[in-house]
PDB file of C-alpha atoms in Angstrom:
ATOM      1  CA  MET A   1    -187.360  32.028  30.733  1.00  0.00           C
ATOM      2  CA  VAL A   2    -184.540  29.501  31.146  1.00  0.00           C
ATOM      3  CA  SER A   3    -185.876  26.039  30.282  1.00  0.00           C
ATOM      4  CA  ASP A   4    -183.056  23.985  31.814  1.00  0.00           C
ATOM      5  CA  TRP A   5    -180.681  24.429  34.751  1.00  0.00           C
ATOM      6  CA  SER A   6    -177.646  23.851  32.528  1.00  0.00           C
ATOM      7  CA  PHE A   7    -178.403  27.047  30.601  1.00  0.00           C
ATOM      8  CA  VAL A   8    -178.877  29.356  33.584  1.00  0.00           C
ATOM      9  CA  SER A   9    -175.236  30.373  33.123  1.00  0.00           C
ATOM     10  CA  VAL A  10    -173.312  30.147  29.832  1.00  0.00           C
ATOM     11  CA  ASP A  11    -169.666  30.988  29.195  1.00  0.00           C
ATOM     12  CA  MET A  12    -169.179  32.207  25.630  1.00  0.00           C
ATOM     13  CA  GLU A  13    -165.562  31.986  24.483  1.00  0.00           C
ATOM     14  CA  LEU A  14    -164.954  34.820  22.013  1.00  0.00           C
ATOM     15  CA  THR A  15    -161.426  33.545  21.428  1.00  0.00           C
ATOM     16  CA  ASN A  16    -159.020  31.061  22.939  1.00  0.00           C
ATOM     17  CA  SER A  17    -156.085  33.327  22.098  1.00  0.00           C
ATOM     18  CA  CYS A  18    -154.305  35.276  24.824  1.00  0.00           C
ATOM     19  CA  LEU A  19    -151.071  37.237  25.131  1.00  0.00           C
ATOM     20  CA  CYS A  20    -150.623  36.399  28.811  1.00  0.00           C
ATOM     21  CA  ASP A  21    -148.523  33.578  30.208  1.00  0.00           C
ATOM     22  CA  CYS A  22    -150.097  33.144  33.638  1.00  0.00           C
ATOM     23  CA  LEU A  23    -148.876  30.222  35.729  1.00  0.00           C
ATOM     24  CA  ILE A  24    -152.438  29.361  36.764  1.00  0.00           C
ATOM     25  CA  CYS A  25    -153.538  28.831  33.140  1.00  0.00           C
ATOM     26  CA  PRO A  26    -152.547  25.674  31.192  1.00  0.00           C
ATOM     27  CA  ARG A  27    -152.586  27.413  27.811  1.00  0.00           C
ATOM     28  CA  GLU A  28    -149.674  25.358  26.531  1.00  0.00           C
ATOM     29  CA  ALA A  29    -151.880  22.246  26.689  1.00  0.00           C
ATOM     30  CA  ILE A  30    -154.554  23.578  24.267  1.00  0.00           C
ATOM     31  CA  VAL A  31    -154.720  21.422  21.138  1.00  0.00           C
ATOM     32  CA  ARG A  32    -158.211  22.260  19.865  1.00  0.00           C
ATOM     33  CA  PRO A  33    -158.261  24.880  17.080  1.00  0.00           C
ATOM     34  CA  THR A  34    -157.297  28.433  17.991  1.00  0.00           C
ATOM     35  CA  GLY A  35    -159.214  31.366  16.569  1.00  0.00           C
ATOM     36  CA  PHE A  36    -161.765  34.151  16.936  1.00  0.00           C
ATOM     37  CA  MET A  37    -165.546  33.950  16.900  1.00  0.00           C
ATOM     38  CA  THR A  38    -167.080  35.269  13.693  1.00  0.00           C
ATOM     39  CA  GLU A  39    -169.923  37.779  13.625  1.00  0.00           C
ATOM     40  CA  GLU A  40    -172.222  35.170  12.087  1.00  0.00           C
ATOM     41  CA  THR A  41    -171.480  32.716  14.898  1.00  0.00           C
ATOM     42  CA  PHE A  42    -171.990  35.376  17.559  1.00  0.00           C
ATOM     43  CA  ASP A  43    -175.324  36.458  16.082  1.00  0.00           C
ATOM     44  CA  THR A  44    -176.567  32.858  16.060  1.00  0.00           C
ATOM     45  CA  LEU A  45    -175.404  32.083  19.602  1.00  0.00           C
ATOM     46  CA  SER A  46    -176.525  35.335  21.187  1.00  0.00           C
ATOM     47  CA  ASP A  47    -179.959  35.141  19.572  1.00  0.00           C
ATOM     48  CA  LYS A  48    -180.556  31.660  21.002  1.00  0.00           C
ATOM     49  CA  LEU A  49    -179.125  32.402  24.442  1.00  0.00           C
ATOM     50  CA  VAL A  50    -180.903  35.741  24.885  1.00  0.00           C
ATOM     51  CA  ARG A  51    -184.205  34.084  23.949  1.00  0.00           C
ATOM     52  CA  GLU A  52    -183.385  31.314  26.434  1.00  0.00           C
ATOM     53  CA  GLY A  53    -182.802  33.882  29.185  1.00  0.00           C
ATOM     54  CA  SER A  54    -179.271  32.681  29.951  1.00  0.00           C
ATOM     55  CA  LEU A  55    -176.704  34.781  31.753  1.00  0.00           C
ATOM     56  CA  ILE A  56    -173.978  35.054  29.104  1.00  0.00           C
ATOM     57  CA  THR A  57    -170.415  35.601  30.265  1.00  0.00           C
ATOM     58  CA  PHE A  58    -167.592  36.367  27.872  1.00  0.00           C
ATOM     59  CA  SER A  59    -164.958  34.048  29.261  1.00  0.00           C
ATOM     60  CA  GLY A  60    -163.168  30.809  28.421  1.00  0.00           C
ATOM     61  CA  MET A  61    -159.601  29.834  27.594  1.00  0.00           C
ATOM     62  CA  GLY A  62    -158.730  33.159  25.964  1.00  0.00           C
ATOM     63  CA  ASP A  63    -158.854  36.881  26.648  1.00  0.00           C
ATOM     64  CA  PRO A  64    -162.239  38.320  25.589  1.00  0.00           C
ATOM     65  CA  LEU A  65    -160.765  41.834  25.357  1.00  0.00           C
ATOM     66  CA  PHE A  66    -158.425  40.458  22.696  1.00  0.00           C
ATOM     67  CA  HIS A  67    -161.428  40.160  20.344  1.00  0.00           C
ATOM     68  CA  PRO A  68    -161.934  43.305  18.209  1.00  0.00           C
ATOM     69  CA  MET A  69    -165.736  43.087  18.449  1.00  0.00           C
ATOM     70  CA  VAL A  70    -166.049  42.589  22.194  1.00  0.00           C
ATOM     71  CA  PHE A  71    -167.415  46.043  23.055  1.00  0.00           C
ATOM     72  CA  ASP A  72    -169.921  46.020  20.187  1.00  0.00           C
ATOM     73  CA  TRP A  73    -171.110  42.564  21.173  1.00  0.00           C
ATOM     74  CA  ILE A  74    -171.637  43.553  24.805  1.00  0.00           C
ATOM     75  CA  LYS A  75    -173.819  46.406  23.594  1.00  0.00           C
ATOM     76  CA  SER A  76    -175.677  44.048  21.251  1.00  0.00           C
ATOM     77  CA  VAL A  77    -176.605  41.605  24.017  1.00  0.00           C
ATOM     78  CA  ARG A  78    -177.828  44.460  26.232  1.00  0.00           C
ATOM     79  CA  LEU A  79    -179.769  46.051  23.361  1.00  0.00           C
ATOM     80  CA  ASN A  80    -181.559  42.761  22.744  1.00  0.00           C
ATOM     81  CA  GLY A  81    -182.546  42.443  26.409  1.00  0.00           C
ATOM     82  CA  GLY A  82    -179.938  39.903  27.455  1.00  0.00           C
ATOM     83  CA  ALA A  83    -177.764  39.699  30.555  1.00  0.00           C
ATOM     84  CA  ILE A  84    -174.031  39.876  29.881  1.00  0.00           C
ATOM     85  CA  GLY A  85    -170.954  39.612  32.075  1.00  0.00           C
ATOM     86  CA  ILE A  86    -167.270  39.523  31.237  1.00  0.00           C
ATOM     87  CA  VAL A  87    -164.077  38.286  32.898  1.00  0.00           C
ATOM     88  CA  VAL A  88    -160.999  40.463  32.360  1.00  0.00           C
ATOM     89  CA  ASN A  89    -157.459  40.812  33.679  1.00  0.00           C
ATOM     90  CA  PRO A  90    -155.273  43.907  34.217  1.00  0.00           C
ATOM     91  CA  THR A  91    -152.943  42.998  31.331  1.00  0.00           C
ATOM     92  CA  SER A  92    -155.751  43.748  28.864  1.00  0.00           C
ATOM     93  CA  LEU A  93    -156.776  47.035  30.469  1.00  0.00           C
ATOM     94  CA  HIS A  94    -154.270  49.050  28.478  1.00  0.00           C
ATOM     95  CA  GLY A  95    -154.953  52.214  26.515  1.00  0.00           C
ATOM     96  CA  HIS A  96    -158.634  53.143  26.627  1.00  0.00           C
ATOM     97  CA  ASN A  97    -159.938  49.616  27.195  1.00  0.00           C
ATOM     98  CA  SER A  98    -161.278  50.330  30.685  1.00  0.00           C
ATOM     99  CA  ARG A  99    -163.277  53.291  29.427  1.00  0.00           C
ATOM    100  CA  LYS A 100    -164.543  51.343  26.393  1.00  0.00           C
ATOM    101  CA  LEU A 101    -165.549  48.435  28.608  1.00  0.00           C
ATOM    102  CA  VAL A 102    -167.526  50.573  31.046  1.00  0.00           C
ATOM    103  CA  ASP A 103    -169.111  52.529  28.189  1.00  0.00           C
ATOM    104  CA  ALA A 104    -170.312  49.227  26.679  1.00  0.00           C
ATOM    105  CA  ARG A 105    -172.339  48.706  29.908  1.00  0.00           C
ATOM    106  CA  PRO A 106    -172.075  44.990  30.666  1.00  0.00           C
ATOM    107  CA  ASN A 107    -174.242  43.888  33.580  1.00  0.00           C
ATOM    108  CA  SER A 108    -171.129  42.819  35.446  1.00  0.00           C
ATOM    109  CA  ILE A 109    -167.344  42.768  35.222  1.00  0.00           C
ATOM    110  CA  THR A 110    -165.194  40.226  37.029  1.00  0.00           C
ATOM    111  CA  LEU A 111    -161.613  41.417  37.326  1.00  0.00           C
ATOM    112  CA  SER A 112    -159.086  38.646  37.852  1.00  0.00           C
ATOM    113  CA  PHE A 113    -156.396  39.861  40.269  1.00  0.00           C
ATOM    114  CA  PRO A 114    -154.704  36.725  41.663  1.00  0.00           C
ATOM    115  CA  SER A 115    -152.880  38.190  44.683  1.00  0.00           C
ATOM    116  CA  LEU A 116    -152.181  41.437  46.524  1.00  0.00           C
ATOM    117  CA  GLN A 117    -148.687  40.211  47.348  1.00  0.00           C
ATOM    118  CA  LYS A 118    -146.374  41.834  44.789  1.00  0.00           C
ATOM    119  CA  LYS A 119    -143.937  38.949  44.567  1.00  0.00           C
ATOM    120  CA  ILE A 120    -146.678  36.337  44.243  1.00  0.00           C
ATOM    121  CA  PHE A 121    -148.657  38.390  41.725  1.00  0.00           C
ATOM    122  CA  GLU A 122    -145.644  38.851  39.452  1.00  0.00           C
ATOM    123  CA  GLN A 123    -144.815  35.148  39.680  1.00  0.00           C
ATOM    124  CA  LEU A 124    -148.352  34.190  38.681  1.00  0.00           C
ATOM    125  CA  CYS A 125    -148.717  36.941  36.036  1.00  0.00           C
ATOM    126  CA  PRO A 126    -145.220  37.528  34.599  1.00  0.00           C
ATOM    127  CA  ASN A 127    -146.426  39.684  31.690  1.00  0.00           C
ATOM    128  CA  ILE A 128    -147.320  42.694  33.831  1.00  0.00           C
ATOM    129  CA  SER A 129    -145.799  44.361  36.888  1.00  0.00           C
ATOM    130  CA  PHE A 130    -147.799  44.595  40.104  1.00  0.00           C
ATOM    131  CA  PRO A 131    -147.785  48.429  40.218  1.00  0.00           C
ATOM    132  CA  VAL A 132    -149.092  48.684  36.650  1.00  0.00           C
ATOM    133  CA  ALA A 133    -151.751  46.017  37.287  1.00  0.00           C
ATOM    134  CA  LEU A 134    -152.916  47.776  40.438  1.00  0.00           C
ATOM    135  CA  SER A 135    -153.014  51.162  38.703  1.00  0.00           C
ATOM    136  CA  ARG A 136    -155.108  49.806  35.846  1.00  0.00           C
ATOM    137  CA  SER A 137    -157.433  48.098  38.312  1.00  0.00           C
ATOM    138  CA  MET A 138    -157.923  51.350  40.211  1.00  0.00           C
ATOM    139  CA  GLU A 139    -158.781  53.117  36.971  1.00  0.00           C
ATOM    140  CA  LEU A 140    -161.418  50.492  36.169  1.00  0.00           C
ATOM    141  CA  ILE A 141    -162.860  50.714  39.673  1.00  0.00           C
ATOM    142  CA  GLY A 142    -163.177  54.481  39.378  1.00  0.00           C
ATOM    143  CA  LEU A 143    -164.829  54.314  35.971  1.00  0.00           C
ATOM    144  CA  ALA A 144    -167.232  51.524  36.887  1.00  0.00           C
ATOM    145  CA  ARG A 145    -168.401  52.933  40.219  1.00  0.00           C
ATOM    146  CA  GLY A 146    -172.103  53.696  40.063  1.00  0.00           C
ATOM    147  CA  ASP A 147    -172.426  52.490  36.464  1.00  0.00           C
ATOM    148  CA  VAL A 148    -171.373  48.842  36.150  1.00  0.00           C
ATOM    149  CA  GLY A 149    -171.260  46.033  38.689  1.00  0.00           C
ATOM    150  CA  LEU A 150    -167.650  45.065  39.395  1.00  0.00           C
ATOM    151  CA  ARG A 151    -166.111  42.373  41.556  1.00  0.00           C
ATOM    152  CA  ILE A 152    -162.508  41.257  42.059  1.00  0.00           C
ATOM    153  CA  GLN A 153    -161.493  37.620  42.111  1.00  0.00           C
ATOM    154  CA  GLY A 154    -158.243  36.329  43.545  1.00  0.00           C
ATOM    155  CA  VAL A 155    -156.718  32.860  43.469  1.00  0.00           C
ATOM    156  CA  LEU A 156    -155.420  30.859  46.411  1.00  0.00           C
ATOM    157  CA  THR A 157    -152.349  28.856  45.438  1.00  0.00           C
ATOM    158  CA  ASP A 158    -149.745  27.032  47.488  1.00  0.00           C
ATOM    159  CA  ARG A 159    -147.791  30.291  47.410  1.00  0.00           C
ATOM    160  CA  ASN A 160    -150.381  32.563  49.025  1.00  0.00           C
ATOM    161  CA  ARG A 161    -152.433  30.447  51.430  1.00  0.00           C
ATOM    162  CA  GLY A 162    -154.016  32.547  54.134  1.00  0.00           C
ATOM    163  CA  GLU A 163    -154.396  35.697  52.023  1.00  0.00           C
ATOM    164  CA  THR A 164    -158.186  35.727  51.860  1.00  0.00           C
ATOM    165  CA  GLU A 165    -158.897  37.957  54.854  1.00  0.00           C
ATOM    166  CA  HIS A 166    -156.470  40.678  53.778  1.00  0.00           C
ATOM    167  CA  PHE A 167    -157.552  40.407  50.133  1.00  0.00           C
ATOM    168  CA  VAL A 168    -161.258  40.829  50.845  1.00  0.00           C
ATOM    169  CA  SER A 169    -160.629  43.589  53.410  1.00  0.00           C
ATOM    170  CA  TYR A 170    -158.469  45.593  51.014  1.00  0.00           C
ATOM    171  CA  TRP A 171    -160.993  45.654  48.187  1.00  0.00           C
ATOM    172  CA  LYS A 172    -163.873  46.188  50.611  1.00  0.00           C
ATOM    173  CA  GLY A 173    -162.122  49.356  51.752  1.00  0.00           C
ATOM    174  CA  LEU A 174    -162.399  50.549  48.169  1.00  0.00           C
ATOM    175  CA  GLY A 175    -166.083  49.651  48.023  1.00  0.00           C
ATOM    176  CA  VAL A 176    -165.574  46.645  45.754  1.00  0.00           C
ATOM    177  CA  PRO A 177    -166.818  43.119  46.550  1.00  0.00           C
ATOM    178  CA  SER A 178    -164.234  40.384  46.163  1.00  0.00           C
ATOM    179  CA  SER A 179    -163.494  36.741  46.824  1.00  0.00           C
ATOM    180  CA  MET A 180    -160.686  34.248  46.463  1.00  0.00           C
ATOM    181  CA  VAL A 181    -161.142  30.863  44.834  1.00  0.00           C
ATOM    182  CA  ALA A 182    -158.947  27.813  45.268  1.00  0.00           C
ATOM    183  CA  CYS A 183    -156.584  27.040  42.428  1.00  0.00           C
ATOM    184  CA  HIS A 184    -157.311  23.649  40.901  1.00  0.00           C
ATOM    185  CA  GLY A 185    -155.907  21.425  38.183  1.00  0.00           C
ATOM    186  CA  ARG A 186    -158.117  22.569  35.291  1.00  0.00           C
ATOM    187  CA  GLY A 187    -159.121  19.010  34.473  1.00  0.00           C
ATOM    188  CA  GLY A 188    -155.623  17.692  35.117  1.00  0.00           C
ATOM    189  CA  ASN A 189    -154.083  20.120  32.636  1.00  0.00           C
ATOM    190  CA  LEU A 190    -152.330  22.435  35.118  1.00  0.00           C
ATOM    191  CA  ARG A 191    -148.998  20.753  35.770  1.00  0.00           C
ATOM    192  CA  LYS A 192    -146.712  23.629  36.706  1.00  0.00           C
ATOM    193  CA  PRO A 193    -144.904  22.799  39.964  1.00  0.00           C
ATOM    194  CA  GLY A 194    -145.418  24.722  43.182  1.00  0.00           C
ATOM    195  CA  ILE A 195    -148.800  26.193  42.232  1.00  0.00           C
ATOM    196  CA  TYR A 196    -151.283  23.916  43.936  1.00  0.00           C
ATOM    197  CA  THR A 197    -151.632  20.547  45.625  1.00  0.00           C
ATOM    198  CA  PRO A 198    -154.190  18.314  43.857  1.00  0.00           C
ATOM    199  CA  GLU A 199    -157.272  17.354  45.825  1.00  0.00           C
ATOM    200  CA  SER A 200    -158.233  13.723  46.256  1.00  0.00           C
ATOM    201  CA  LEU A 201    -160.162  12.821  43.130  1.00  0.00           C
ATOM    202  CA  GLU A 202    -162.367  10.351  45.015  1.00  0.00           C
ATOM    203  CA  ILE A 203    -164.373  13.109  46.704  1.00  0.00           C
ATOM    204  CA  PHE A 204    -165.380  14.438  43.282  1.00  0.00           C
ATOM    205  CA  SER A 205    -166.544  11.160  41.798  1.00  0.00           C
ATOM    206  CA  GLY A 206    -170.051  10.930  40.383  1.00  0.00           C
ATOM    207  CA  ARG A 207    -172.138  13.701  38.870  1.00  0.00           C
ATOM    208  CA  CYS A 208    -170.805  17.190  38.241  1.00  0.00           C
ATOM    209  CA  GLY A 209    -172.578  20.272  39.579  1.00  0.00           C
ATOM    210  CA  LEU A 210    -170.734  22.561  37.166  1.00  0.00           C
ATOM    211  CA  PHE A 211    -171.915  20.457  34.222  1.00  0.00           C
ATOM    212  CA  SER A 212    -175.485  20.555  35.578  1.00  0.00           C
ATOM    213  CA  LEU A 213    -175.672  24.310  36.205  1.00  0.00           C
ATOM    214  CA  HIS A 214    -173.491  25.744  33.492  1.00  0.00           C
ATOM    215  CA  THR A 215    -172.716  25.435  29.780  1.00  0.00           C
ATOM    216  CA  PHE A 216    -169.493  26.243  27.951  1.00  0.00           C
ATOM    217  CA  VAL A 217    -169.511  27.283  24.275  1.00  0.00           C
ATOM    218  CA  THR A 218    -166.296  27.630  22.270  1.00  0.00           C
ATOM    219  CA  TRP A 219    -165.496  30.366  19.772  1.00  0.00           C
ATOM    220  CA  GLU A 220    -166.679  27.958  17.047  1.00  0.00           C
ATOM    221  CA  GLY A 221    -170.084  27.460  18.679  1.00  0.00           C
ATOM    222  CA  GLU A 222    -169.248  23.972  19.953  1.00  0.00           C
ATOM    223  CA  VAL A 223    -170.622  22.906  23.332  1.00  0.00           C
ATOM    224  CA  LEU A 224    -168.004  21.054  25.393  1.00  0.00           C
ATOM    225  CA  SER A 225    -168.261  19.527  28.871  1.00  0.00           C
ATOM    226  CA  CYS A 226    -166.554  22.665  30.233  1.00  0.00           C
ATOM    227  CA  CYS A 227    -163.650  25.003  29.496  1.00  0.00           C
ATOM    228  CA  HIS A 228    -161.179  22.482  30.981  1.00  0.00           C
ATOM    229  CA  ASP A 229    -161.498  20.357  27.846  1.00  0.00           C
ATOM    230  CA  LEU A 230    -158.480  21.644  25.916  1.00  0.00           C
ATOM    231  CA  THR A 231    -158.730  19.020  23.176  1.00  0.00           C
ATOM    232  CA  GLY A 232    -162.384  19.303  22.143  1.00  0.00           C
ATOM    233  CA  SER A 233    -162.928  15.595  22.833  1.00  0.00           C
ATOM    234  CA  THR A 234    -166.017  16.119  25.043  1.00  0.00           C
ATOM    235  CA  ARG A 235    -168.128  17.675  22.299  1.00  0.00           C
ATOM    236  CA  ILE A 236    -171.850  17.509  23.146  1.00  0.00           C
ATOM    237  CA  GLY A 237    -173.174  19.395  20.149  1.00  0.00           C
ATOM    238  CA  THR A 238    -173.173  22.735  18.390  1.00  0.00           C
ATOM    239  CA  LEU A 239    -175.385  25.741  18.974  1.00  0.00           C
ATOM    240  CA  ILE A 240    -174.777  26.826  15.394  1.00  0.00           C
ATOM    241  CA  THR A 241    -177.301  24.355  14.004  1.00  0.00           C
ATOM    242  CA  GLU A 242    -178.882  22.749  17.082  1.00  0.00           C
ATOM    243  CA  ASP A 243    -181.431  24.143  19.529  1.00  0.00           C
ATOM    244  CA  VAL A 244    -180.730  24.854  23.192  1.00  0.00           C
ATOM    245  CA  SER A 245    -183.350  22.258  24.146  1.00  0.00           C
ATOM    246  CA  LEU A 246    -181.518  19.491  22.276  1.00  0.00           C
ATOM    247  CA  ILE A 247    -178.164  20.312  23.901  1.00  0.00           C
ATOM    248  CA  ALA A 248    -179.844  20.491  27.321  1.00  0.00           C
ATOM    249  CA  GLU A 249    -181.479  17.104  26.772  1.00  0.00           C
ATOM    250  CA  ARG A 250    -178.121  15.531  25.945  1.00  0.00           C
ATOM    251  CA  LYS A 251    -176.542  17.058  29.036  1.00  0.00           C
ATOM    252  CA  GLN A 252    -179.380  15.769  31.201  1.00  0.00           C
ATOM    253  CA  GLY A 253    -178.880  12.277  29.820  1.00  0.00           C
ATOM    254  CA  LEU A 254    -175.146  12.327  30.468  1.00  0.00           C
ATOM    255  CA  ASN A 255    -175.547  13.638  33.992  1.00  0.00           C
ATOM    256  CA  LYS A 256    -178.031  10.915  34.959  1.00  0.00           C
ATOM    257  CA  LYS A 257    -175.215   8.379  34.820  1.00  0.00           C
ATOM    258  CA  ASP A 258    -173.083   7.497  37.820  1.00  0.00           C
ATOM    259  CA  SER A 259    -170.233   9.546  36.321  1.00  0.00           C
ATOM    260  CA  LEU A 260    -169.567  11.562  33.193  1.00  0.00           C
ATOM    261  CA  PRO A 261    -167.927   9.511  30.414  1.00  0.00           C
ATOM    262  CA  PHE A 262    -165.082  11.963  29.745  1.00  0.00           C
ATOM    263  CA  SER A 263    -161.444  11.316  30.617  1.00  0.00           C
ATOM    264  CA  VAL A 264    -160.916  14.965  31.577  1.00  0.00           C
ATOM    265  CA  CYS A 265    -163.544  14.543  34.319  1.00  0.00           C
ATOM    266  CA  ARG A 266    -161.597  11.710  35.931  1.00  0.00           C
ATOM    267  CA  GLN A 267    -158.681  14.097  36.479  1.00  0.00           C
ATOM    268  CA  CYS A 268    -160.770  17.038  37.676  1.00  0.00           C
ATOM    269  CA  ASP A 269    -160.720  18.613  41.138  1.00  0.00           C
ATOM    270  CA  GLU A 270    -162.758  21.692  40.166  1.00  0.00           C
ATOM    271  CA  PRO A 271    -164.512  22.872  43.398  1.00  0.00           C
ATOM    272  CA  LEU A 272    -167.724  23.702  41.537  1.00  0.00           C
ATOM    273  CA  ARG A 273    -168.222  20.003  40.885  1.00  0.00           C
ATOM    274  CA  ARG A 274    -169.608  19.901  44.427  1.00  0.00           C
ATOM    275  CA  CYS A 275    -172.638  22.002  43.525  1.00  0.00           C
ATOM    276  CA  VAL A 276    -175.830  19.998  43.924  1.00  0.00           C
ATOM    277  CA  LEU A 277    -178.599  20.418  41.378  1.00  0.00           C
ATOM    278  CA  PRO A 278    -181.508  22.233  43.096  1.00  0.00           C
ATOM    279  CA  GLN A 279    -185.026  20.859  43.090  1.00  0.00           C
ATOM    280  CA  GLY A 280    -187.731  22.406  40.960  1.00  0.00           C
ATOM    281  CA  SER A 281    -187.608  24.620  37.907  1.00  0.00           C
ATOM    282  CA  PRO A 282    -184.758  26.984  36.954  1.00  0.00           C
ATOM    283  CA  PRO A 283    -185.019  30.625  38.072  1.00  0.00           C
ATOM    284  CA  VAL A 284    -187.415  32.822  36.147  1.00  0.00           C
ATOM    285  CA  GLY A 285    -185.876  36.192  35.353  1.00  0.00           C
ATOM    286  CA  LYS A 286    -182.954  38.164  36.696  1.00  0.00           C
ATOM    287  CA  LYS A 287    -184.099  38.494  40.324  1.00  0.00           C
ATOM    288  CA  GLU A 288    -184.610  34.774  40.861  1.00  0.00           C
ATOM    289  CA  ARG A 289    -181.349  33.980  39.084  1.00  0.00           C
ATOM    290  CA  ASN A 290    -179.422  36.390  41.297  1.00  0.00           C
ATOM    291  CA  ARG A 291    -181.103  34.961  44.387  1.00  0.00           C
ATOM    292  CA  PHE A 292    -179.975  31.484  43.336  1.00  0.00           C
ATOM    293  CA  PHE A 293    -176.387  32.666  42.743  1.00  0.00           C
ATOM    294  CA  ARG A 294    -176.311  34.338  46.161  1.00  0.00           C
ATOM    295  CA  GLU A 295    -177.447  31.114  47.812  1.00  0.00           C
ATOM    296  CA  VAL A 296    -174.742  29.190  45.966  1.00  0.00           C
ATOM    297  CA  SER A 297    -172.146  31.764  47.036  1.00  0.00           C
ATOM    298  CA  ARG A 298    -173.189  31.576  50.681  1.00  0.00           C
ATOM    299  CA  SER A 299    -172.661  27.835  50.583  1.00  0.00           C
ATOM    300  CA  GLY A 300    -169.074  28.408  49.469  1.00  0.00           C
ATOM    301  CA  ARG A 301    -169.580  27.644  45.798  1.00  0.00           C
ATOM    302  CA  VAL A 302    -169.078  30.880  43.929  1.00  0.00           C
ATOM    303  CA  PHE A 303    -170.889  31.576  40.656  1.00  0.00           C
ATOM    304  CA  LYS A 304    -170.964  34.892  38.793  1.00  0.00           C
ATOM    305  CA  ASN A 305    -174.054  37.052  39.132  1.00  0.00           C
ATOM    306  CA  VAL A 306    -175.401  40.237  37.624  1.00  0.00           C
TER     307      VAL A 306
END
């Protein structure tokens, strides 16, 4: 049973390394250490988070499929009774990776496919051609059908406004749920021109819903405010040596203030900041958690679910 709302959903960053050069990712601004999670760190984190009942998602500032242990670790979480999701992109679905991913049986796969417009897609993801990306996505869809939950996520930028209806309709025709999320500044770190227009920061002042309902853990086991902290300056604690309850208590204390004390938050226009902390206790078990995520999604604030 999840003891605190902030551990209902946890992003576990297996690595912050990535071979892609996507325009919607501020990788060039990362100054915290780069590396890969060790087996010892994974065992410690997964043991605590599975016991907590958290939905673990392999995600973060790197490519989880770039980690050599990713498929074994998905299987490990499932074997120990945990819920595990993963966020992937078509660039990493080379060779037999789609088959290996489906065979590992995560509870859910989120495939990042920014746009169905060839020109826009190749501008946003210059490391892979649109036809190859679409072909690899189709292969994953075929392999996952009936075995693993799969959803597609696109990104609305200043270059593809108005694409949502076509995007959702296209994937729906293939029997795959999808959505498009608004591009944002990643805590003020996304500075490439012509990608998005920053929102007014005033409307996001005060407490952060993402901070309240979600926890981000780096490949080193450090808990940061969220993945948008590219420097490591918002460190809240470490799950290597500290209990979930202690980290949750610190997060509760920080979020009781009028605003979070981190400079990255003052530059943030992340839409999920708008999420309001629900009343009562966190969801008990998978069904209640999924019901909560569906309610959040219906209100226009999309979380991952399994």
